[in-house]
CSV table of C-alpha atoms in Angstrom, one decimal:
chain,number,residue,atom,x,y,z
A,1,MET,CA,124.2,67.8,47.4
A,2,ASN,CA,124.2,71.3,49.6
A,3,ARG,CA,121.0,72.7,50.3
A,4,HIS,CA,120.5,76.8,50.9
A,5,THR,CA,117.9,78.8,51.3
A,6,ARG,CA,116.3,82.4,50.0
A,7,ARG,CA,113.5,84.5,51.3
A,8,LEU,CA,111.3,85.1,49.2
A,9,ALA,CA,110.7,89.1,49.8
A,10,GLY,CA,106.9,89.9,50.3
A,11,ILE,CA,105.6,92.1,47.8
A,12,ALA,CA,101.7,93.1,48.8
A,13,ALA,CA,102.5,93.5,52.5
A,14,ALA,CA,102.2,97.3,52.9
A,15,ALA,CA,98.8,97.7,53.0
A,16,ALA,CA,97.9,94.2,54.1
A,17,LEU,CA,94.9,95.9,55.8
A,18,SER,CA,94.2,98.8,54.7
A,19,ALA,CA,90.6,98.1,53.5
A,20,MET,CA,89.3,95.7,56.4
A,21,LEU,CA,86.0,97.6,57.2
A,22,SER,CA,83.0,95.4,58.5
A,23,SER,CA,80.2,96.2,60.0
A,24,CYS,CA,77.9,93.5,62.8
A,25,ALA,CA,74.7,91.8,61.0
A,26,ALA,CA,72.3,95.1,61.9
A,27,VAL,CA,71.0,96.9,58.4
A,28,ALA,CA,73.0,99.9,58.4
A,29,GLY,CA,72.5,102.7,55.4
A,30,VAL,CA,69.4,101.5,53.8
A,31,SER,CA,68.4,104.1,51.3
A,32,ASP,CA,65.6,106.7,52.0
A,33,PRO,CA,62.5,105.7,49.8
A,34,PRO,CA,62.2,108.0,46.8
A,35,THR,CA,60.3,111.0,47.2
A,36,ALA,CA,59.0,113.8,44.8
A,37,THR,CA,61.5,115.6,44.2
A,38,VAL,CA,64.4,115.1,42.0
A,39,GLY,CA,68.0,115.9,43.9
A,40,GLY,CA,70.7,113.8,46.4
A,41,ALA,CA,69.4,109.5,46.5
A,42,VAL,CA,70.0,110.2,50.4
A,43,SER,CA,69.4,113.5,52.7
A,44,GLY,CA,72.4,115.1,53.6
A,45,SER,CA,71.9,114.3,56.9
A,46,ARG,CA,71.2,110.6,56.0
A,47,ALA,CA,74.7,110.3,54.5
A,48,SER,CA,76.4,111.6,57.2
A,49,GLY,CA,74.7,109.2,59.2
A,50,ILE,CA,75.5,105.8,57.4
A,51,ALA,CA,79.4,107.0,57.0
A,52,ALA,CA,79.2,107.2,61.0
A,53,GLN,CA,77.6,103.4,61.2
A,54,VAL,CA,79.9,102.5,58.5
A,55,THR,CA,83.0,103.7,60.2
A,56,THR,CA,81.9,103.1,63.5
A,57,LEU,CA,81.8,99.4,62.8
A,58,ALA,CA,84.6,99.4,60.7
A,59,ALA,CA,86.8,100.1,63.7
A,60,ARG,CA,85.1,97.2,66.1
A,61,ALA,CA,85.7,95.1,63.0
A,62,THR,CA,89.2,95.1,62.2
A,63,ALA,CA,90.3,93.2,65.4
A,64,ALA,CA,87.3,89.9,63.6
A,65,ALA,CA,89.1,87.2,63.0
A,66,SER,CA,89.3,84.7,60.1
A,67,GLY,CA,86.5,82.3,60.1
A,68,ALA,CA,82.9,82.1,59.8
A,69,ASP,CA,81.7,84.8,62.3
A,70,GLY,CA,84.3,87.6,60.7
A,71,ASP,CA,83.4,86.6,57.0
A,72,ALA,CA,79.7,86.9,57.9
A,73,LEU,CA,81.2,90.4,59.4
A,74,ARG,CA,82.2,91.7,56.3
A,75,ALA,CA,79.9,90.2,53.9
A,76,ALA,CA,77.8,92.7,55.5
A,77,ALA,CA,79.8,95.5,54.8
A,78,PHE,CA,81.4,94.8,51.9
A,79,THR,CA,80.6,93.6,48.2
A,80,GLY,CA,82.7,92.6,45.2
A,81,ASP,CA,86.4,92.8,44.7
A,82,ALA,CA,85.9,94.6,48.0
A,83,LEU,CA,84.9,92.0,49.8
A,84,THR,CA,87.7,89.0,48.7
A,85,ALA,CA,90.3,91.9,49.7
A,86,ALA,CA,89.0,92.6,53.3
A,87,ASN,CA,88.3,88.4,53.6
A,88,ALA,CA,92.0,88.1,52.5
A,89,ASP,CA,93.4,90.8,54.7
A,90,ALA,CA,92.1,88.8,58.0
A,91,LYS,CA,93.9,86.0,56.9
A,92,LEU,CA,96.8,88.1,56.5
A,93,ALA,CA,96.3,90.2,60.2
A,94,ALA,CA,98.4,88.1,62.0
A,95,THR,CA,101.7,88.8,60.0
A,96,LEU,CA,101.3,92.6,60.3
A,97,SER,CA,103.8,94.1,62.7
A,98,GLN,CA,102.5,96.6,65.4
A,99,ALA,CA,104.0,99.7,62.9
A,100,GLN,CA,102.0,98.2,60.6
A,101,LYS,CA,98.7,98.1,61.9
A,102,ASP,CA,99.3,101.4,63.6
A,103,ALA,CA,99.7,103.0,59.9
A,104,LEU,CA,96.5,102.2,58.5
A,105,ALA,CA,94.8,103.3,62.0
A,106,LEU,CA,91.8,105.9,61.4
A,107,THR,CA,91.1,109.1,63.4
A,108,SER,CA,88.4,109.1,65.1
A,109,ALA,CA,87.5,112.2,63.8
A,110,ALA,CA,84.1,111.6,61.7
A,111,PRO,CA,83.9,110.7,58.7
A,112,VAL,CA,82.8,113.2,55.5
A,113,VAL,CA,80.7,112.7,52.9
A,114,LEU,CA,82.3,114.0,49.4
A,115,ALA,CA,79.6,112.9,47.3
A,116,VAL,CA,75.7,111.1,46.9
A,117,SER,CA,74.5,110.4,43.8
A,118,ASN,CA,71.7,112.3,42.2
A,119,GLY,CA,68.3,110.9,41.3
A,120,LEU,CA,65.6,108.3,42.0
A,121,SER,CA,67.1,105.5,40.3
A,122,TYR,CA,69.3,102.7,41.3
A,123,PRO,CA,72.0,101.4,42.4
A,124,ARG,CA,73.3,103.9,44.2
A,125,GLN,CA,76.7,105.7,45.6
A,126,MET,CA,78.2,107.7,48.5
A,127,LEU,CA,82.4,109.0,48.2
A,128,VAL,CA,83.3,109.2,51.7
A,129,GLN,CA,86.6,110.1,53.0
A,130,THR,CA,88.4,109.3,56.4
A,131,THR,CA,91.9,109.8,57.6
A,132,ARG,CA,94.7,107.5,58.4
A,133,ALA,CA,95.9,108.3,62.1
A,134,LYS,CA,99.9,108.3,61.2
A,135,SER,CA,100.0,109.8,58.2
A,136,GLY,CA,97.6,111.9,58.0
A,137,LEU,CA,96.5,111.0,54.6
A,138,PRO,CA,93.0,110.6,53.4
A,139,VAL,CA,91.1,107.7,52.6
A,140,LEU,CA,88.4,107.8,49.8
A,141,SER,CA,85.9,104.5,49.8
A,142,LEU,CA,82.9,104.2,47.2
A,143,LEU,CA,79.5,102.6,49.1
A,144,THR,CA,77.3,101.5,46.7
A,145,THR,CA,73.8,100.0,46.6
A,146,PRO,CA,72.0,98.0,44.1
A,147,ASP,CA,68.2,99.1,45.0
A,148,SER,CA,66.0,100.2,48.2
A,149,ARG,CA,66.0,96.4,50.4
A,150,THR,CA,70.3,96.9,50.1
A,151,PRO,CA,71.9,98.7,52.8
A,152,PHE,CA,75.4,100.4,51.8
A,153,ARG,CA,78.3,98.3,51.4
A,154,ILE,CA,82.0,99.6,50.7
A,155,ALA,CA,82.9,98.5,47.2
A,156,ALA,CA,86.6,100.3,46.6
A,157,SER,CA,88.1,101.6,49.4
A,158,ALA,CA,92.2,103.5,48.9
A,159,THR,CA,94.2,106.0,50.6
A,160,MET,CA,94.9,109.3,48.8
A,161,LEU,CA,99.0,109.6,48.2
A,162,PRO,CA,100.8,112.6,49.2
A,163,SER,CA,100.0,115.7,47.7
A,164,ALA,CA,97.4,114.7,45.7
A,165,GLU,CA,93.7,116.4,45.3
A,166,VAL,CA,90.3,115.3,44.8
A,167,PRO,CA,88.0,117.9,42.8
A,168,SER,CA,84.9,119.5,44.7
A,169,PHE,CA,81.4,117.9,43.7
A,170,ASP,CA,78.0,119.1,43.4
A,171,GLN,CA,76.3,119.7,46.5
A,172,LEU,CA,74.6,117.0,48.5
A,173,ALA,CA,71.1,118.3,48.0
A,174,GLN,CA,71.5,118.6,44.6
A,175,GLY,CA,73.6,115.5,44.1
A,176,ALA,CA,76.1,114.3,42.2
A,177,PRO,CA,75.7,112.4,38.5
A,178,LEU,CA,77.3,109.0,38.4
A,179,LEU,CA,80.0,108.0,36.1
A,180,GLY,CA,78.0,106.3,33.9
A,181,SER,CA,79.5,105.2,30.7
A,182,GLY,CA,82.0,108.0,30.8
A,183,ALA,CA,81.1,109.8,28.3
A,184,GLY,CA,83.1,112.9,27.7
A,185,LEU,CA,85.5,111.8,29.5
A,186,ALA,CA,89.2,112.5,28.0
A,187,ALA,CA,89.9,108.3,27.9
A,188,PRO,CA,87.2,106.2,28.4
A,189,PRO,CA,87.6,104.4,31.4
A,190,GLN,CA,87.9,101.1,30.7
A,191,LYS,CA,90.6,101.7,28.0
A,192,LEU,CA,92.3,103.8,30.6
A,193,LEU,CA,92.3,100.7,32.8
A,194,ALA,CA,93.8,98.5,30.4
A,195,ALA,CA,96.6,101.1,29.4
A,196,TYR,CA,97.8,101.7,33.2
A,197,ALA,CA,97.4,98.2,34.1
A,198,SER,CA,99.7,97.0,31.1
A,199,SER,CA,102.3,100.0,32.1
A,200,LEU,CA,102.8,98.0,35.5
A,201,ALA,CA,104.2,94.8,33.8
A,202,PHE,CA,107.5,93.5,34.9
A,203,PRO,CA,109.8,93.3,33.0
A,204,ALA,CA,108.9,96.8,32.6
A,205,PRO,CA,107.5,97.6,28.8
A,206,ALA,CA,108.7,100.3,26.3
A,207,ALA,CA,107.3,103.8,28.2
A,208,ASP,CA,104.2,104.8,26.0
A,209,ALA,CA,104.5,108.4,25.0
A,210,ASN,CA,101.0,108.7,24.9
A,211,ALA,CA,99.6,107.5,27.4
A,212,PRO,CA,96.0,108.4,28.9
A,213,PHE,CA,97.5,109.0,32.2
A,214,GLU,CA,100.3,110.5,34.2
A,215,ASP,CA,103.4,109.2,36.4
A,216,ASP,CA,102.1,108.8,39.9
A,217,ALA,CA,103.8,107.6,43.0
A,218,SER,CA,101.7,104.3,42.9
A,219,ALA,CA,102.6,102.8,39.7
A,220,ALA,CA,106.4,104.1,40.7
A,221,ALA,CA,106.6,101.8,43.7
A,222,VAL,CA,104.8,98.9,42.3
A,223,ARG,CA,107.7,99.2,39.7
A,224,LYS,CA,110.4,99.4,42.1
A,225,ASN,CA,109.3,96.9,44.4
A,226,ALA,CA,109.3,94.3,41.4
A,227,GLN,CA,112.7,95.0,40.5
A,228,ALA,CA,113.7,94.5,44.0
A,229,GLN,CA,112.2,91.3,44.4
A,230,SER,CA,114.2,90.6,41.1
A,231,ASP,CA,117.5,91.8,42.5
A,232,GLY,CA,116.6,89.5,45.7
A,233,LEU,CA,116.6,86.7,43.5
A,234,SER,CA,120.3,86.7,43.0
A,235,GLY,CA,120.4,84.8,39.4
A,236,SER,CA,118.3,82.0,41.4
A,237,GLY,CA,115.1,82.4,40.1
A,238,THR,CA,113.2,84.8,37.8
A,239,LEU,CA,109.8,86.8,38.5
A,240,THR,CA,107.6,87.8,35.8
A,241,SER,CA,104.7,90.2,36.4
A,242,GLN,CA,101.2,90.9,34.7
A,243,SER,CA,98.3,93.3,35.0
A,244,SER,CA,95.1,93.1,34.0
A,245,ALA,CA,92.1,95.7,34.2
A,246,LYS,CA,89.7,93.9,36.5
A,247,ASP,CA,86.5,96.1,36.8
A,248,VAL,CA,85.6,99.6,36.8
A,249,VAL,CA,83.5,99.6,40.3
A,250,GLY,CA,81.6,103.2,39.9
A,251,GLY,CA,82.8,107.3,40.6
A,252,PHE,CA,81.0,110.2,40.0
A,253,LYS,CA,81.3,113.3,37.8
A,254,VAL,CA,82.9,116.5,39.3
A,255,ALA,CA,80.9,119.1,39.1
A,256,ASP,CA,80.7,122.2,35.9
A,257,ASP,CA,81.6,119.1,33.9
A,258,ARG,CA,85.2,119.1,34.7
A,259,GLY,CA,86.0,114.8,34.5
A,260,ALA,CA,85.1,112.8,36.8
A,261,LEU,CA,86.2,110.5,39.6
A,262,VAL,CA,86.6,106.9,38.5
A,263,PHE,CA,87.4,103.6,41.3
A,264,THR,CA,88.8,100.8,39.4
A,265,VAL,CA,90.3,97.1,40.4
A,266,ILE,CA,93.6,96.2,38.9
A,267,GLN,CA,94.7,92.7,39.2
A,268,ARG,CA,98.6,91.7,39.3
A,269,LYS,CA,99.6,88.1,39.2
A,270,ASP,CA,103.7,87.8,40.2
A,271,THR,CA,105.1,84.7,39.5
A,272,ILE,CA,108.6,83.7,40.4
A,273,LEU,CA,110.5,80.5,39.0
A,274,ASN,CA,112.6,79.0,40.9
A,275,ARG,CA,115.9,77.8,38.3
A,276,THR,CA,118.3,76.2,41.1
A,277,GLN,CA,117.9,73.3,43.7
A,278,ALA,CA,117.9,75.7,46.4
A,279,THR,CA,115.0,76.3,48.8
A,280,ILE,CA,112.9,79.6,48.7
A,281,THR,CA,111.7,80.1,52.0
A,282,PRO,CA,108.4,81.9,52.0
A,283,THR,CA,107.2,85.3,53.8
A,284,ALA,CA,104.2,85.0,56.8
A,285,GLN,CA,101.7,86.3,54.4
A,286,PHE,CA,102.3,83.7,52.0
A,287,THR,CA,102.4,81.1,54.4
A,288,ALA,CA,99.3,82.1,55.6
A,289,LEU,CA,97.4,82.5,52.6
A,290,THR,CA,98.9,78.7,51.2
A,291,GLY,CA,100.3,77.0,54.3
A,292,LEU,CA,103.3,75.9,52.5
A,293,SER,CA,106.8,76.8,54.4
A,294,ASN,CA,108.9,76.1,51.5
A,295,ILE,CA,108.8,77.0,47.6
A,296,LYS,CA,110.8,74.3,45.5
A,297,ALA,CA,109.8,75.6,42.2
A,298,GLU,CA,107.4,78.1,41.6
A,299,ALA,CA,105.2,80.4,43.7
A,300,THR,CA,102.5,82.9,42.4
A,301,LEU,CA,101.1,85.4,44.4
A,302,ASP,CA,97.8,87.6,43.0
A,303,THR,CA,97.1,90.9,44.2
A,304,LEU,CA,94.4,93.2,44.1
A,305,GLU,CA,95.2,97.0,43.3
A,306,PHE,CA,92.1,99.5,43.8
A,307,VAL,CA,93.4,102.5,42.0
A,308,VAL,CA,91.4,105.9,41.7
A,309,PHE,CA,91.6,108.2,39.0
A,310,VAL,CA,90.7,111.4,38.1
A,311,VAL,CA,89.5,111.7,34.7
A,312,PRO,CA,89.3,115.3,33.4
A,313,ALA,CA,87.3,116.2,29.8
A,314,SER,CA,90.5,116.9,28.1
A,315,GLY,CA,94.4,115.9,29.1
A,316,GLN,CA,95.7,113.0,30.9
A,317,ALA,CA,94.4,111.7,33.8
A,318,ARG,CA,96.2,111.3,37.2
A,319,VAL,CA,95.9,108.7,40.3
A,320,VAL,CA,94.8,109.7,43.5
A,321,ALA,CA,94.8,107.4,45.4
A,322,ALA,CA,95.7,103.5,45.4
A,323,GLN,CA,96.0,100.8,47.8
A,324,GLU,CA,96.8,96.7,47.4
A,325,HIS,CA,96.0,94.4,49.2
A,326,LEU,CA,97.7,90.4,48.6
A,327,VAL,CA,94.3,88.3,48.2
A,328,ALA,CA,95.8,84.5,47.0
A,329,ALA,CA,98.8,82.8,46.2
A,330,THR,CA,100.3,79.2,45.6
A,331,GLY,CA,103.2,77.8,45.2
A,332,THR,CA,104.7,74.1,44.5
């Protein structure tokens, strides 16, 4: 039988290393001890110092290879899904072109602390902004610490969409209220995330006229990429994509009770079924994660999408930042 190959287009290569921020084993960003005056959980100067430490260490860690030493560095700087994404990014680093690496590079400018949580209790959070060197787009990172013994670690990070804006927060000296349960928002964060995730399915679901969110460029790109992937199969296979709400990581209430900035994580599973006897040739990213150089029957790709919403007190939420990371793949 005549065999031929078809190329499996990359689904999540555009931002393969965007959240690879790591630190050395030194403890960076331990919170200030409680004080008698309730205000920001850490002082403005201390917050700036923590942000500078993390971003400086991040610049050094982007070259850290996958393996025990690199994993230890990333574990010191990341937590939760951000750590999963960072470790996967390290495995995919060698597959990036120089142009892709350049697109992910940050400027040397000092990071800007946009918000710190108020009060004396834990967990505590910080919102930090850095900037992509090539595009000039800001990157929003949520740093968290669960207790006084644990340094701040990166829990989520995403590049802002062009023309997106982030509202103002209470001053650092005062501290900003944390998201909490999301009471008082136009849409509960978990409900919003579930609806948004469902809208990313492929084949595309029917549009929801009552969606609690506005259309955005990130969701449009996800759908466009899925359609291109499906078209590329040329009838030899089928693509299905399902996204589900994974976590509301945290966030801050906006000044004057005008809403909140909410960091979330979506888990996407793309499944390709080969309907012919042809061999599918996977991308370098797929091979790096699986070790497979061809696919005969089926391929699955798991992607984590970090999505940041501005959720108003009334009206539709809008996406202001998004970043996706291919974290796992299988094939037969």
